[in-house]
mmCIF file of C-alpha atoms in Angstrom:
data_model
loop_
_atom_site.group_PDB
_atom_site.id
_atom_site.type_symbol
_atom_site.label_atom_id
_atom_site.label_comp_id
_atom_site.label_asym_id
_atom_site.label_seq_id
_atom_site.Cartn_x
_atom_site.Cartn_y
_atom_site.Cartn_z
ATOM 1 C CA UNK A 1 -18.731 -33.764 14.602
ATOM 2 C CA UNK A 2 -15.144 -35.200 15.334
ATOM 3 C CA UNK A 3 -14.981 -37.581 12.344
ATOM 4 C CA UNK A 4 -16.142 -34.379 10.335
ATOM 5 C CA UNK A 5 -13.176 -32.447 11.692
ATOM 6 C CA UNK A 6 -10.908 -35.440 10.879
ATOM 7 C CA UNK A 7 -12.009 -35.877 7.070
ATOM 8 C CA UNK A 8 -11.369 -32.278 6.643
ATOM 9 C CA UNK A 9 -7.979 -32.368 8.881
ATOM 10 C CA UNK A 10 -7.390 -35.404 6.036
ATOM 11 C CA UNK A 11 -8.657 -32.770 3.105
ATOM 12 C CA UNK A 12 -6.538 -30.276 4.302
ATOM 13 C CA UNK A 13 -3.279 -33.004 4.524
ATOM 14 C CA UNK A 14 -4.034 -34.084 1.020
ATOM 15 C CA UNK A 15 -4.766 -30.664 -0.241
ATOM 16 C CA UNK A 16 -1.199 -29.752 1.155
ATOM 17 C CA UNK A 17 0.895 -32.735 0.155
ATOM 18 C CA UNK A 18 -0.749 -32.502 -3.262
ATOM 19 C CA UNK A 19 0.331 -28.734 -3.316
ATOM 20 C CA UNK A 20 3.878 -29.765 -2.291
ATOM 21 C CA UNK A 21 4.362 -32.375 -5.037
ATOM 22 C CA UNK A 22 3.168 -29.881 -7.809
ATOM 23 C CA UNK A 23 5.492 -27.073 -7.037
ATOM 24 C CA UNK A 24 8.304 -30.058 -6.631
ATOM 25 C CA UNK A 25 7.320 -31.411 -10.414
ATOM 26 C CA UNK A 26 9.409 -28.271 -12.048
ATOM 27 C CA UNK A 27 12.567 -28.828 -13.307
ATOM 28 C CA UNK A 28 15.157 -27.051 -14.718
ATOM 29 C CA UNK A 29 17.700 -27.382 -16.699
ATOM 30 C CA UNK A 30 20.828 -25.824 -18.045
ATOM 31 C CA UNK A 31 21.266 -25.445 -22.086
ATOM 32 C CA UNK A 32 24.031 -23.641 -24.305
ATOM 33 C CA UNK A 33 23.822 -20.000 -24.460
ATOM 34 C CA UNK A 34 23.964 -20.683 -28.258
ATOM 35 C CA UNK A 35 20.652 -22.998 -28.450
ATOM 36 C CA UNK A 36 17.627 -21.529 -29.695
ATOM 37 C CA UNK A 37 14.488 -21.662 -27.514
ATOM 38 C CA UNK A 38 11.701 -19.159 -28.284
ATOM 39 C CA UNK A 39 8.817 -19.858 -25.900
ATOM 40 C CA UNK A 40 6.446 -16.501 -26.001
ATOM 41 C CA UNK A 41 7.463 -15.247 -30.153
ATOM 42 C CA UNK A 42 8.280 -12.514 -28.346
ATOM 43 C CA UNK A 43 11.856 -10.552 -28.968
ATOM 44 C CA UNK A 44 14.410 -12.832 -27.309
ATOM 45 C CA UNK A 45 18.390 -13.512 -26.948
ATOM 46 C CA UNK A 46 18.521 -15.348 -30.093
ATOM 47 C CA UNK A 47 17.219 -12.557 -31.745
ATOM 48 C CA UNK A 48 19.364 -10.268 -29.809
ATOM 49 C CA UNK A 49 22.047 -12.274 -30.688
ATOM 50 C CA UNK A 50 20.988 -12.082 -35.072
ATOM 51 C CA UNK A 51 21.054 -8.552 -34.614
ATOM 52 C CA UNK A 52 24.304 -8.058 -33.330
ATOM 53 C CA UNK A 53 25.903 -10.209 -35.308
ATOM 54 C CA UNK A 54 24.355 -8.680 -38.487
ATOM 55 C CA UNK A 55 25.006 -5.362 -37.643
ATOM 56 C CA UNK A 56 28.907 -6.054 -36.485
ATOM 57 C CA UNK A 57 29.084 -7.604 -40.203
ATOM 58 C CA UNK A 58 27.823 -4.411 -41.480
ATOM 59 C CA UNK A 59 29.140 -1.718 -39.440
ATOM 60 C CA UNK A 60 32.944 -3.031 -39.903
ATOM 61 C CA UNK A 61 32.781 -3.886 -43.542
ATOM 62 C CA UNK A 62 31.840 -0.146 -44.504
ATOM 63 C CA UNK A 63 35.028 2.042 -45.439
ATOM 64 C CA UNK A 64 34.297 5.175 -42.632
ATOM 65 C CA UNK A 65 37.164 3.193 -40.865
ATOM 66 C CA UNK A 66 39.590 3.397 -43.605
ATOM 67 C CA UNK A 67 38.374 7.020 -44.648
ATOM 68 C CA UNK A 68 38.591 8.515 -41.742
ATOM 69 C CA UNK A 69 42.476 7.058 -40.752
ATOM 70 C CA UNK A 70 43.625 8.108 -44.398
ATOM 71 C CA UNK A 71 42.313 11.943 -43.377
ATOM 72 C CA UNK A 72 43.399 12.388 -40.012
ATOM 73 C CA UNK A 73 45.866 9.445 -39.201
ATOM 74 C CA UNK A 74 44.628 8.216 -36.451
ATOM 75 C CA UNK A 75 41.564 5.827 -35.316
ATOM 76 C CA UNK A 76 38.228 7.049 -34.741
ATOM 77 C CA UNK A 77 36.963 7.268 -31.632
ATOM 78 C CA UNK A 78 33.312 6.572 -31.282
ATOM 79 C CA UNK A 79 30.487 6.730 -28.832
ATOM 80 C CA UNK A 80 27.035 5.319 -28.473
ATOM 81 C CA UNK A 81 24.613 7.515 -28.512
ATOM 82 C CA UNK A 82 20.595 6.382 -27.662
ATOM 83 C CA UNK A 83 18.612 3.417 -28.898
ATOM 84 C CA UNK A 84 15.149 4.539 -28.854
ATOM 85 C CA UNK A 85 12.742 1.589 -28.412
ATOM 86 C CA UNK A 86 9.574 2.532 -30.791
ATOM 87 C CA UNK A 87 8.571 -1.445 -30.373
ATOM 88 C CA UNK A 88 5.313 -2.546 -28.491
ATOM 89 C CA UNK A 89 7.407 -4.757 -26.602
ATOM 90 C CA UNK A 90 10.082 -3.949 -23.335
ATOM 91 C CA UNK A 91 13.258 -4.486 -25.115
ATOM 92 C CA UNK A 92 16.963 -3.585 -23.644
ATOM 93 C CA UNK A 93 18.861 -2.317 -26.308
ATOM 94 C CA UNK A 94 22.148 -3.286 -24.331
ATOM 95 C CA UNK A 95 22.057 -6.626 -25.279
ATOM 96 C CA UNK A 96 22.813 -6.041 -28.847
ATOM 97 C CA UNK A 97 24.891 -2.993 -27.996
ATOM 98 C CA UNK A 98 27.789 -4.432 -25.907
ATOM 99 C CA UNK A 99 28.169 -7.380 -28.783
ATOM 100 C CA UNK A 100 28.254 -4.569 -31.256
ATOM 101 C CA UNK A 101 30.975 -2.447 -28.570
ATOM 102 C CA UNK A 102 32.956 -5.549 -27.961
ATOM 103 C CA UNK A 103 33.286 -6.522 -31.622
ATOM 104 C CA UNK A 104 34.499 -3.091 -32.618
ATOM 105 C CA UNK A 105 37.031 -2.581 -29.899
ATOM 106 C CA UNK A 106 38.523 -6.453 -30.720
ATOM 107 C CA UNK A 107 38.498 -5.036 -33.982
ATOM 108 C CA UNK A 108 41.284 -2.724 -33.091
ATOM 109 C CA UNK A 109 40.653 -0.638 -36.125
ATOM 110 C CA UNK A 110 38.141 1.958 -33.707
ATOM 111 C CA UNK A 111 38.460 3.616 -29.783
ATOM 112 C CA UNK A 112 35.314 3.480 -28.148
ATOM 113 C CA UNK A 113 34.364 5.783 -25.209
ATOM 114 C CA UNK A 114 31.788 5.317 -22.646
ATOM 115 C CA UNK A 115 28.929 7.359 -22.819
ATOM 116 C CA UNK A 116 25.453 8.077 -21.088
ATOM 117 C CA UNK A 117 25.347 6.864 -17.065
ATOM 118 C CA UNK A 118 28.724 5.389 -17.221
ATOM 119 C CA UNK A 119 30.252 8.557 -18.286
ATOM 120 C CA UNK A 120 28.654 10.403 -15.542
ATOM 121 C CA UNK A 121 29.916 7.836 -13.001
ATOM 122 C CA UNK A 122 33.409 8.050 -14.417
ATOM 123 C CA UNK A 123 33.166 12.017 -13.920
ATOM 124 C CA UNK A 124 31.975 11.526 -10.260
ATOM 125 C CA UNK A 125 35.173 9.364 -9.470
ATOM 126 C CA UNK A 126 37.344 12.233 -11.229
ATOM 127 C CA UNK A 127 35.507 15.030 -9.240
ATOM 128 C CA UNK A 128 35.870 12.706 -5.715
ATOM 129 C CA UNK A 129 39.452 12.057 -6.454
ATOM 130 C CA UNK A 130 40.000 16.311 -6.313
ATOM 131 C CA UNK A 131 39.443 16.362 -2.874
ATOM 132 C CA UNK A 132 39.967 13.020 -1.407
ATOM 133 C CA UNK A 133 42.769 11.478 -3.482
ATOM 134 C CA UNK A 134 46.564 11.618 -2.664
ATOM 135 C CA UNK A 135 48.077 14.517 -5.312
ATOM 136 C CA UNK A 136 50.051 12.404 -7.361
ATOM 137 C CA UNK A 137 46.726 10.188 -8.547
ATOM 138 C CA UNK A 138 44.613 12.918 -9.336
ATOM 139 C CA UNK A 139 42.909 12.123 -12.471
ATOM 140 C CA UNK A 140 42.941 15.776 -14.239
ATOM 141 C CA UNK A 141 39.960 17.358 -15.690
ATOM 142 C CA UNK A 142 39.549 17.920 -19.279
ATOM 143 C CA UNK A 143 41.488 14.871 -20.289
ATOM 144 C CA UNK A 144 38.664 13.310 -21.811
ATOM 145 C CA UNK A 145 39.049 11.572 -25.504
ATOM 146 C CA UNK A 146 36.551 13.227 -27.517
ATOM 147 C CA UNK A 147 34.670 11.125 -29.573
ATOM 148 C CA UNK A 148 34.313 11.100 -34.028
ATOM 149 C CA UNK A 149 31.079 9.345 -34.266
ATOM 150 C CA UNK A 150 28.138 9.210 -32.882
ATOM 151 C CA UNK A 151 26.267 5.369 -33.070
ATOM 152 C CA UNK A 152 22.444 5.977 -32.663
ATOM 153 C CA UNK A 153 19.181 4.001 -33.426
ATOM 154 C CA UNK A 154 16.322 2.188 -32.784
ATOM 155 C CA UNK A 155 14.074 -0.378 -32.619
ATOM 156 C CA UNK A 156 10.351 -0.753 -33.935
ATOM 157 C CA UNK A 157 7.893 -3.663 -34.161
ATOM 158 C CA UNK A 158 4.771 -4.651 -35.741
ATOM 159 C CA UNK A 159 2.702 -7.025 -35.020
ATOM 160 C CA UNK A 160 -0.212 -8.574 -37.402
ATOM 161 C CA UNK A 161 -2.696 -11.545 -35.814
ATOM 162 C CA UNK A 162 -5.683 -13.686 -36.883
ATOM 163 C CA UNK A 163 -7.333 -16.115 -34.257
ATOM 164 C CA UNK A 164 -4.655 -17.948 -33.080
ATOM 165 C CA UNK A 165 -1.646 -16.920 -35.630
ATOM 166 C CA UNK A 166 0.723 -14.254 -35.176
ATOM 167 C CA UNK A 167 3.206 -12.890 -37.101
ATOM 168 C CA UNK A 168 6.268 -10.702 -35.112
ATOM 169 C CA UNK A 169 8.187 -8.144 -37.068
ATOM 170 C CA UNK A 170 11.144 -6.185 -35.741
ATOM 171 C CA UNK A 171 13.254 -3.700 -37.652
ATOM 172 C CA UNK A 172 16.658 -2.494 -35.935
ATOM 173 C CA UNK A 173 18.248 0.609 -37.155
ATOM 174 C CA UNK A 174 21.629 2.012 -36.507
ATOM 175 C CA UNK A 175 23.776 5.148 -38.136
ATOM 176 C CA UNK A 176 27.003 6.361 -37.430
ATOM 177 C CA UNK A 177 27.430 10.496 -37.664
ATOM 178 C CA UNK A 178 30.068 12.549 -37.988
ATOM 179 C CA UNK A 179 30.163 14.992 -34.481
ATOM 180 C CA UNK A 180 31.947 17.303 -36.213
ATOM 181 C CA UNK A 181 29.534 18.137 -39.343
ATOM 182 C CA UNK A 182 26.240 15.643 -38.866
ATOM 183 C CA UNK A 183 27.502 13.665 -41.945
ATOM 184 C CA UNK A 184 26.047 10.246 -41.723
ATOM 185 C CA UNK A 185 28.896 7.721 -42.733
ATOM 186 C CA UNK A 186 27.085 4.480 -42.064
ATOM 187 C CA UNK A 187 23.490 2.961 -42.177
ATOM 188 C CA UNK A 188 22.605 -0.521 -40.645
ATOM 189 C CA UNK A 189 19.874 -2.375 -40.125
ATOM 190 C CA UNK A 190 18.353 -5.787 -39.078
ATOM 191 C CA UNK A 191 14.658 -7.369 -39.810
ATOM 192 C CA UNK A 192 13.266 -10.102 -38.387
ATOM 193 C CA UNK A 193 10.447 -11.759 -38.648
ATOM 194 C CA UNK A 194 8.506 -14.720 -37.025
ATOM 195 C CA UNK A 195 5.259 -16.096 -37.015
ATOM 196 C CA UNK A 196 3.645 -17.952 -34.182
ATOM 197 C CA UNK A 197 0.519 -20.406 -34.551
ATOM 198 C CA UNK A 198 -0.583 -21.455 -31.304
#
């Protein structure tokens, strides 16, 4: 009976030391944000990153910039609107988004103005600031830079698959509308596709 109790007492030991060295084994290790590594096929940051910089290209090579400053003299101000994801896939529009936001305001060409939860934040802190603030910093209502354009669009995916190949498609969309009449001055869009043979 003891010696039983001691060769599983030395089971258990090895059991748990052999447990301990596999969860030591992984390693990690830090790469370039610009190296490509697609593990799953799935939508990643490198194709985040293709989209972005497609749709930059395309949205600031169009002439609505110049068009609009030779009719009213000014920049236009635009806001983004929603990205609807129609893909099969959870995908956060925001990480093509800000990359197409930053580009256009270093651009300097276009004013951008926040929209969605952000807005509604910045309202909050104008609506605390009426009763809590000191008079002379009270942010005024009805200051607020109305916005031009209107960025919108989406996402879809489809996916096709035959024993163990796959082949990934994803189509982004984006337009630009005019607030004022629902003109559409500007049509973008991305495709990418990848296949995966496991």
């Amino acid at each position: 009976m003891k010696s039983k109790m001691k060769y599983s007492f030395r089971l258990f030991i090895f059991a748990l030391a052999l447990l301990s060295f596999a969860s030591c084994s992984r390693q990690v290790t830090r790469v370039s944000p610009d190296q490509q590594i697609d593990l799953s096929g799935r939508w990643n940051d490198t194709d985040s990153k293709l989209a972005s910089e497609a749709l930059i290209d395309q949205v600031l090579s169009q002439n609505w910039i110049e068009n609009f400053k030779q009719e009213f003299n000014r920049k236009p101000v635009v806001i983004v609107g929603l990205i609807t994801n129609k893909s099969s896939e959870h995908i956060d529009a925001d990480t093509y988004i800000k990359d197409i936001e930053k580009a256009i305001l270093n651009d300097g060409r276009v004013r951008l103005v926040q929209a969605g939860a952000k807005r509604e934040a910045l309202r909050q802190e104008r609506a605390d600031q009426q009763d809590f603030a000191a008079k002379e910093t009270i942010k005024k209502w009805g200051r607020e830079l109305g916005a031009d354009f209107m960025l919108q669009g989406d996402i879809s995916s489809i996916i096709d698959s035959y024993k163990k190949e796959k082949v990934r498609y994803y189509q982004l969309n984006l337009s630009l509308t005019n607030l004022e009449n629902n003109e559409l001055v500007w049509l973008g869009d991305k495709k990418i596709k990848k296949y995966v043979n496991r």
